[in-house]
Coordinates of C-alpha atoms in Angstrom, one line a residue:
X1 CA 135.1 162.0 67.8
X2 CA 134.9 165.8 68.5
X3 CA 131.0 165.3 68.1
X4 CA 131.0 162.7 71.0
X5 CA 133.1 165.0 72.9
X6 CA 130.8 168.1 72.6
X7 CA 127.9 165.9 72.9
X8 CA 129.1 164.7 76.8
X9 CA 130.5 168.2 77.6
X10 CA 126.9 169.8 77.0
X11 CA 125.6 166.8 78.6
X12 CA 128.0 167.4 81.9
X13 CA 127.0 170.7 81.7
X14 CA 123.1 170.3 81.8
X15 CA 123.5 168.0 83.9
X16 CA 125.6 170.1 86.5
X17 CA 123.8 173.3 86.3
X18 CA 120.1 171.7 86.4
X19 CA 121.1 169.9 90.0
X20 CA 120.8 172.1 92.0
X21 CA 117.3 172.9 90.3
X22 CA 116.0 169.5 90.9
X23 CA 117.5 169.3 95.0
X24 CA 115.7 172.3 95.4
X25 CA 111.9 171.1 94.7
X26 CA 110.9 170.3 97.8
X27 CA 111.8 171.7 101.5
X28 CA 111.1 169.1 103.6
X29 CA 111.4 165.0 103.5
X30 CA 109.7 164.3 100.2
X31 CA 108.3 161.3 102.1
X32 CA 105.9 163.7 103.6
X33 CA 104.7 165.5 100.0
X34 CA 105.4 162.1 97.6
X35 CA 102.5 160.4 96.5
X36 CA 104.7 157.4 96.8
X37 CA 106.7 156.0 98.7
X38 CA 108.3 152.6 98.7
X39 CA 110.9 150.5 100.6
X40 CA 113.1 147.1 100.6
X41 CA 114.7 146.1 103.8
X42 CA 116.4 143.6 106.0
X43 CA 116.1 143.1 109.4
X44 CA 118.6 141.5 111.7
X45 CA 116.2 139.7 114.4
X46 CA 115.7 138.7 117.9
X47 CA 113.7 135.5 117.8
X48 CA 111.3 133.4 120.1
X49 CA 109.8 131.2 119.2
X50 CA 107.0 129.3 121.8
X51 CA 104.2 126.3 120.9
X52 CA 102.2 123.9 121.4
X53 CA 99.8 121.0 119.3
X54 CA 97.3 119.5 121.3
X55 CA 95.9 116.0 120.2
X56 CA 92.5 116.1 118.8
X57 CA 91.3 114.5 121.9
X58 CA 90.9 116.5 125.7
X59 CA 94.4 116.3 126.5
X60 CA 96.6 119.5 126.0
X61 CA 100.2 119.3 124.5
X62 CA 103.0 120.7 125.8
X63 CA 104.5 124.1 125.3
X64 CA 107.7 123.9 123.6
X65 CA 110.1 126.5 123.7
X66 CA 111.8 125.7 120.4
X67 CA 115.0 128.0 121.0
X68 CA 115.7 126.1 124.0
X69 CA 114.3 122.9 123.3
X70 CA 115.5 122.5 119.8
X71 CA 118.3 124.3 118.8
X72 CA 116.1 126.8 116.5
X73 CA 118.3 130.0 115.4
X74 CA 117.5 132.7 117.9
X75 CA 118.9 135.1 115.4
X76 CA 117.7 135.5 112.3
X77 CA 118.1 138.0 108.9
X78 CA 114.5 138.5 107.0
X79 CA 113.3 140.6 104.8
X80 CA 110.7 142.8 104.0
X81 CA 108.9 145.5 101.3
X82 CA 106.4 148.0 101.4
X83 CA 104.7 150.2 99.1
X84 CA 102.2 153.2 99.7
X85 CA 100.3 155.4 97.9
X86 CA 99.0 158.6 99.4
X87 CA 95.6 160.2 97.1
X88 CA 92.6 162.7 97.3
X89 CA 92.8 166.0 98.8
X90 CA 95.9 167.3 100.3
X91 CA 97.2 163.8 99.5
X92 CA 95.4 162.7 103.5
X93 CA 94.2 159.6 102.0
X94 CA 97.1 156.4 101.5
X95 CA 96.5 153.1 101.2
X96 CA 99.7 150.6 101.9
X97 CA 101.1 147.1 101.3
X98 CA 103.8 145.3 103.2
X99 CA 105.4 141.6 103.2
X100 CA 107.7 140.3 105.4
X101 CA 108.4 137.0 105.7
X102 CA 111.5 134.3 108.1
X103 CA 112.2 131.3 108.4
X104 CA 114.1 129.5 111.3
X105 CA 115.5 126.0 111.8
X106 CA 117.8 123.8 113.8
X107 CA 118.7 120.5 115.7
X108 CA 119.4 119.5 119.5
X109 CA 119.5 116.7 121.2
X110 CA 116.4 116.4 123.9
X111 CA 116.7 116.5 127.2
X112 CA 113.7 116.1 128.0
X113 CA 110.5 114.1 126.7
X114 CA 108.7 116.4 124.2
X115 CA 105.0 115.9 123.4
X116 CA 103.8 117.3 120.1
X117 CA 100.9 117.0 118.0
X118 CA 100.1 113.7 119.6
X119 CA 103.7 112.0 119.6
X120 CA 106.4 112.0 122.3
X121 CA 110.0 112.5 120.9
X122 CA 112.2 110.9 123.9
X123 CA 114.6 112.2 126.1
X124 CA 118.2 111.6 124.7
X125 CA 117.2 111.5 121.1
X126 CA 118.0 114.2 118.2
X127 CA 115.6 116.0 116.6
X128 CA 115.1 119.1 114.4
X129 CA 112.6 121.6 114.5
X130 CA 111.6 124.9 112.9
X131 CA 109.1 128.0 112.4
X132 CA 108.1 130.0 109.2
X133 CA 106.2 133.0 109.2
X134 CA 104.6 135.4 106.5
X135 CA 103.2 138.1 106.8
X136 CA 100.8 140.2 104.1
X137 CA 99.4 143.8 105.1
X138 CA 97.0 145.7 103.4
X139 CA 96.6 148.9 105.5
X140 CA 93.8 152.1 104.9
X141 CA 94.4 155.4 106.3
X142 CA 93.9 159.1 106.7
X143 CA 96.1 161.9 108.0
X144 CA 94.7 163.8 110.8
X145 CA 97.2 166.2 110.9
X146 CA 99.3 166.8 107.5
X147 CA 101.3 169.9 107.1
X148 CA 104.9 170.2 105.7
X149 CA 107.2 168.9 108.7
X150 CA 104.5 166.4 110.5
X151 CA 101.8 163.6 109.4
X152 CA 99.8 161.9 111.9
X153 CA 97.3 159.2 111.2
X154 CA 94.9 156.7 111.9
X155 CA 93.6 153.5 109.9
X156 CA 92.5 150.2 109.5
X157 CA 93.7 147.2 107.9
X158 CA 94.2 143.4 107.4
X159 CA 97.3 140.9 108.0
X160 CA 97.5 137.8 106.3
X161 CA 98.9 135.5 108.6
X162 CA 100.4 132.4 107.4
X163 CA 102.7 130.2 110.0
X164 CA 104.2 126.6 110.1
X165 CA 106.3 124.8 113.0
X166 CA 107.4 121.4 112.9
X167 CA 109.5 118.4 114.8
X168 CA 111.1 115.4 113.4
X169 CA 112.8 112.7 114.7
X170 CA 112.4 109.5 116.6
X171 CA 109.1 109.1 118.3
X172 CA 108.0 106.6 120.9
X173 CA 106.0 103.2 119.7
X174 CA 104.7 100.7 121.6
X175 CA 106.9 98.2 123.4
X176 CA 109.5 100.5 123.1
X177 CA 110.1 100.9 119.6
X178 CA 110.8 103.8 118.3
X179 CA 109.9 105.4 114.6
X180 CA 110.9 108.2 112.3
X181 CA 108.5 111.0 112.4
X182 CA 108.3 114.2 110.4
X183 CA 105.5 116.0 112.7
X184 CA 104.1 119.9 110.9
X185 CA 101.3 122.1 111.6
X186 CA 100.5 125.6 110.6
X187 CA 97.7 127.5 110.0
X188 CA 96.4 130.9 107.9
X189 CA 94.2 133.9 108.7
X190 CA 93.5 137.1 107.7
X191 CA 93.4 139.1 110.6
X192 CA 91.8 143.1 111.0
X193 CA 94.0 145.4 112.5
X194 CA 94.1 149.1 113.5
X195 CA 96.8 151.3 113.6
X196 CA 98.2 154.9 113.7
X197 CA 101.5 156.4 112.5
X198 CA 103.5 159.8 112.5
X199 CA 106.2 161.3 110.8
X200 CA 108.4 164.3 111.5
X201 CA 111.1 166.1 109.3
X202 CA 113.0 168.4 110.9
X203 CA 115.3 168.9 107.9
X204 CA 114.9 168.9 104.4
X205 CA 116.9 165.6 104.0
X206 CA 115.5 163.9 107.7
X207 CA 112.9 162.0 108.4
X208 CA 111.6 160.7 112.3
X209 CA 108.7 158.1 111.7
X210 CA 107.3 155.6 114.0
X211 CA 104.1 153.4 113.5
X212 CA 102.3 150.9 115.3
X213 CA 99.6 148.4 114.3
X214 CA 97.7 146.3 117.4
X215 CA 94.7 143.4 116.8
X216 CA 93.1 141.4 119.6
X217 CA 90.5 139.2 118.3
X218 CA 88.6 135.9 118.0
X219 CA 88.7 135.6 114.0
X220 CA 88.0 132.4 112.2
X221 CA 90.5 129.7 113.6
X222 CA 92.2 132.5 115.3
X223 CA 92.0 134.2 119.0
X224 CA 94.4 135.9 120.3
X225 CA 96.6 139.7 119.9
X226 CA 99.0 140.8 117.8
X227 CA 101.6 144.0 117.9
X228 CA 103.5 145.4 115.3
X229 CA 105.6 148.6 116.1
X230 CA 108.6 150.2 114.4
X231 CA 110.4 153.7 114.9
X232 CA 113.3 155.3 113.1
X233 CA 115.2 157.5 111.2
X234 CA 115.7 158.4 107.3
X235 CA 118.0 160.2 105.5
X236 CA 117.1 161.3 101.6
X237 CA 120.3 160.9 99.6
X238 CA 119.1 161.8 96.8
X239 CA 115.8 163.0 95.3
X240 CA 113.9 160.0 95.0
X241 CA 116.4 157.2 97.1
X242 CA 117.0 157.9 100.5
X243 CA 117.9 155.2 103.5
X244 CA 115.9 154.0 106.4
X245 CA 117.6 152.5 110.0
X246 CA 114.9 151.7 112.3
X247 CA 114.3 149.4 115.0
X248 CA 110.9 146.8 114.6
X249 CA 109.1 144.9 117.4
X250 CA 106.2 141.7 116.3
X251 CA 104.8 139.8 118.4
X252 CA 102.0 137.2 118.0
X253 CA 100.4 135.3 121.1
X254 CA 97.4 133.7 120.7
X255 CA 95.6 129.8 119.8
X256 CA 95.0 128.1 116.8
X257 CA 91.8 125.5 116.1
X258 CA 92.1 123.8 112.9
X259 CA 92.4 120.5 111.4
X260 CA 96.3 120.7 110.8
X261 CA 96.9 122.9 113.7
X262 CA 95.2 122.4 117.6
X263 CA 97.1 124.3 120.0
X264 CA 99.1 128.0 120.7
X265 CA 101.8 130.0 120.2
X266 CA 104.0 133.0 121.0
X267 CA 106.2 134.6 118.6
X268 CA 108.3 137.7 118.9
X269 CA 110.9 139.2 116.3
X270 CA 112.4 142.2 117.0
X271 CA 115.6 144.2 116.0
X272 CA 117.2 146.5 113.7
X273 CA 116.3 147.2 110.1
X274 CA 118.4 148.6 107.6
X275 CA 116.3 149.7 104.4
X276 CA 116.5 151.7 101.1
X277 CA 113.8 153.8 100.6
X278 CA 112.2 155.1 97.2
X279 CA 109.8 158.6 96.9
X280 CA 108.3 160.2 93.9

């Protein structure tokens, strides 16, 4: 017993005198002199959600406003992760990984006749809908400017894209019958982006950052832009955890020409995301 007890008082002591040691190893946000840096977060969003599937023939569908039109959630929690690893000289190389993904249903009865991939869901009837989007970044950069308190820099990237919408519900026959129908498309592309970020510490335990990543394109099945912006504060807690609020801003608009999926869209998420954040 008296063993255990000297054994935790040295520990209490090692560990209370060698504290301050440890806060004291760096003097400004370690994000900024890490070679990595990680981070999980959630993000309370802002949806829209916008569409249309043509038929495979001249005719063009419909736009369909699916917050409106069917009931999808215009608010929405998703998550995301990212990881980056900063190398070479001065640490001005990084190279970065990110995955975010949401999905958003709901139900409402039309009132309106809605065209979609080819069938008409009638006015009066109910129907469900829904989106899902993922997203997969793999991101290449270089610091321009790297000193202590700032970081500023340029790269290039890719985005997996990966999106499905669908409608179900009664759809119009001939002779006025009517039919169960469980209507999806979606598409995937890897999309090249560039983008450019900067970070500020003004304080030892504060971070400012802000990024923004930007494609237009005709790639593949896929023509059209893309933004992806964020900006925000983070505060280290400790030496390698700290916590990240910051506000995030996507937006997709562009057309889609593939077997499963003929036709546009327009997505936007944007709102606040609440993160912890890792750096060693």
């Amino acid at each position: 017993m008296i063993k255990t007890l000297a054994f935790g008082m040295t520990s209490l002591v090692l560990l209370v005198t060698s504290a301050p040691a440890l806060a004291q190893d760096y003097e400004y946000h370690p994000a900024l002199s890490d070679n990595f840096t990680a981070s999980i977060g959630w993000m309370r969003s802002n949806n829209s959600f916008k569409a249309e599937a043509e038929t495979l023939g001249d005719d063009e569908g419909t736009y369909i406003d699916f917050q409106d039109s069917l009931g999808v959630d215009g608010h929405s929690t998703l998550w995301n992760a990212q990881l980056r690893y900063k190398f070479g000289r001065e640490r001005k190389w990084s190279v970065a990984g990110q995955f975010f993904s949401n999905k958003a249903d709901g139900e409402a009865i039309l009132t309106k006749d809605v065209e979609w991939d080819g069938d008409i869901f009638r006015e009066g009837s109910l129907v469900g809908g829904g989106v899902k989007m993922q997203i997969t970044r793999l991101f290449f950069g270089r610091s321009l400017i790297k000193n202590k308190q700032h970081d500023f820099g340029i790269g290039a990237g890719v985005h997996n894209l990966d999106v499905e919408a669908y409608i179900e519900g009664n759809i119009a026959k001939n002779e006025g019958d009517f039919e169960y129908s469980y209507d999806d498309v979606g598409f995937s592309q890897i999309l090249p982006n560039i983008g450019a970020w900067y970070n500020f510490s003004p304080a030892r335990r504060w971070l400012i950052h802000a990024r923004v990543d930007w494609i237009s394109a005709d790639v593949g099945d896929y023509d059209g832009t893309m933004w992806n912006t964020t900006v925000g504060v983070n505060f280290q807690a400790w030496r390698h955890v700290g916590f990240d609020l910051y506000w995030q801003y996507f937006n997709i608009n562009g057309g889609a020409e593939k077997d499963d999926w003929r036709g546009s869209l327009d997505m936007t998420y944007s709102g606040p995301v609440v993160a912890m954040t890792f750096a060693w």
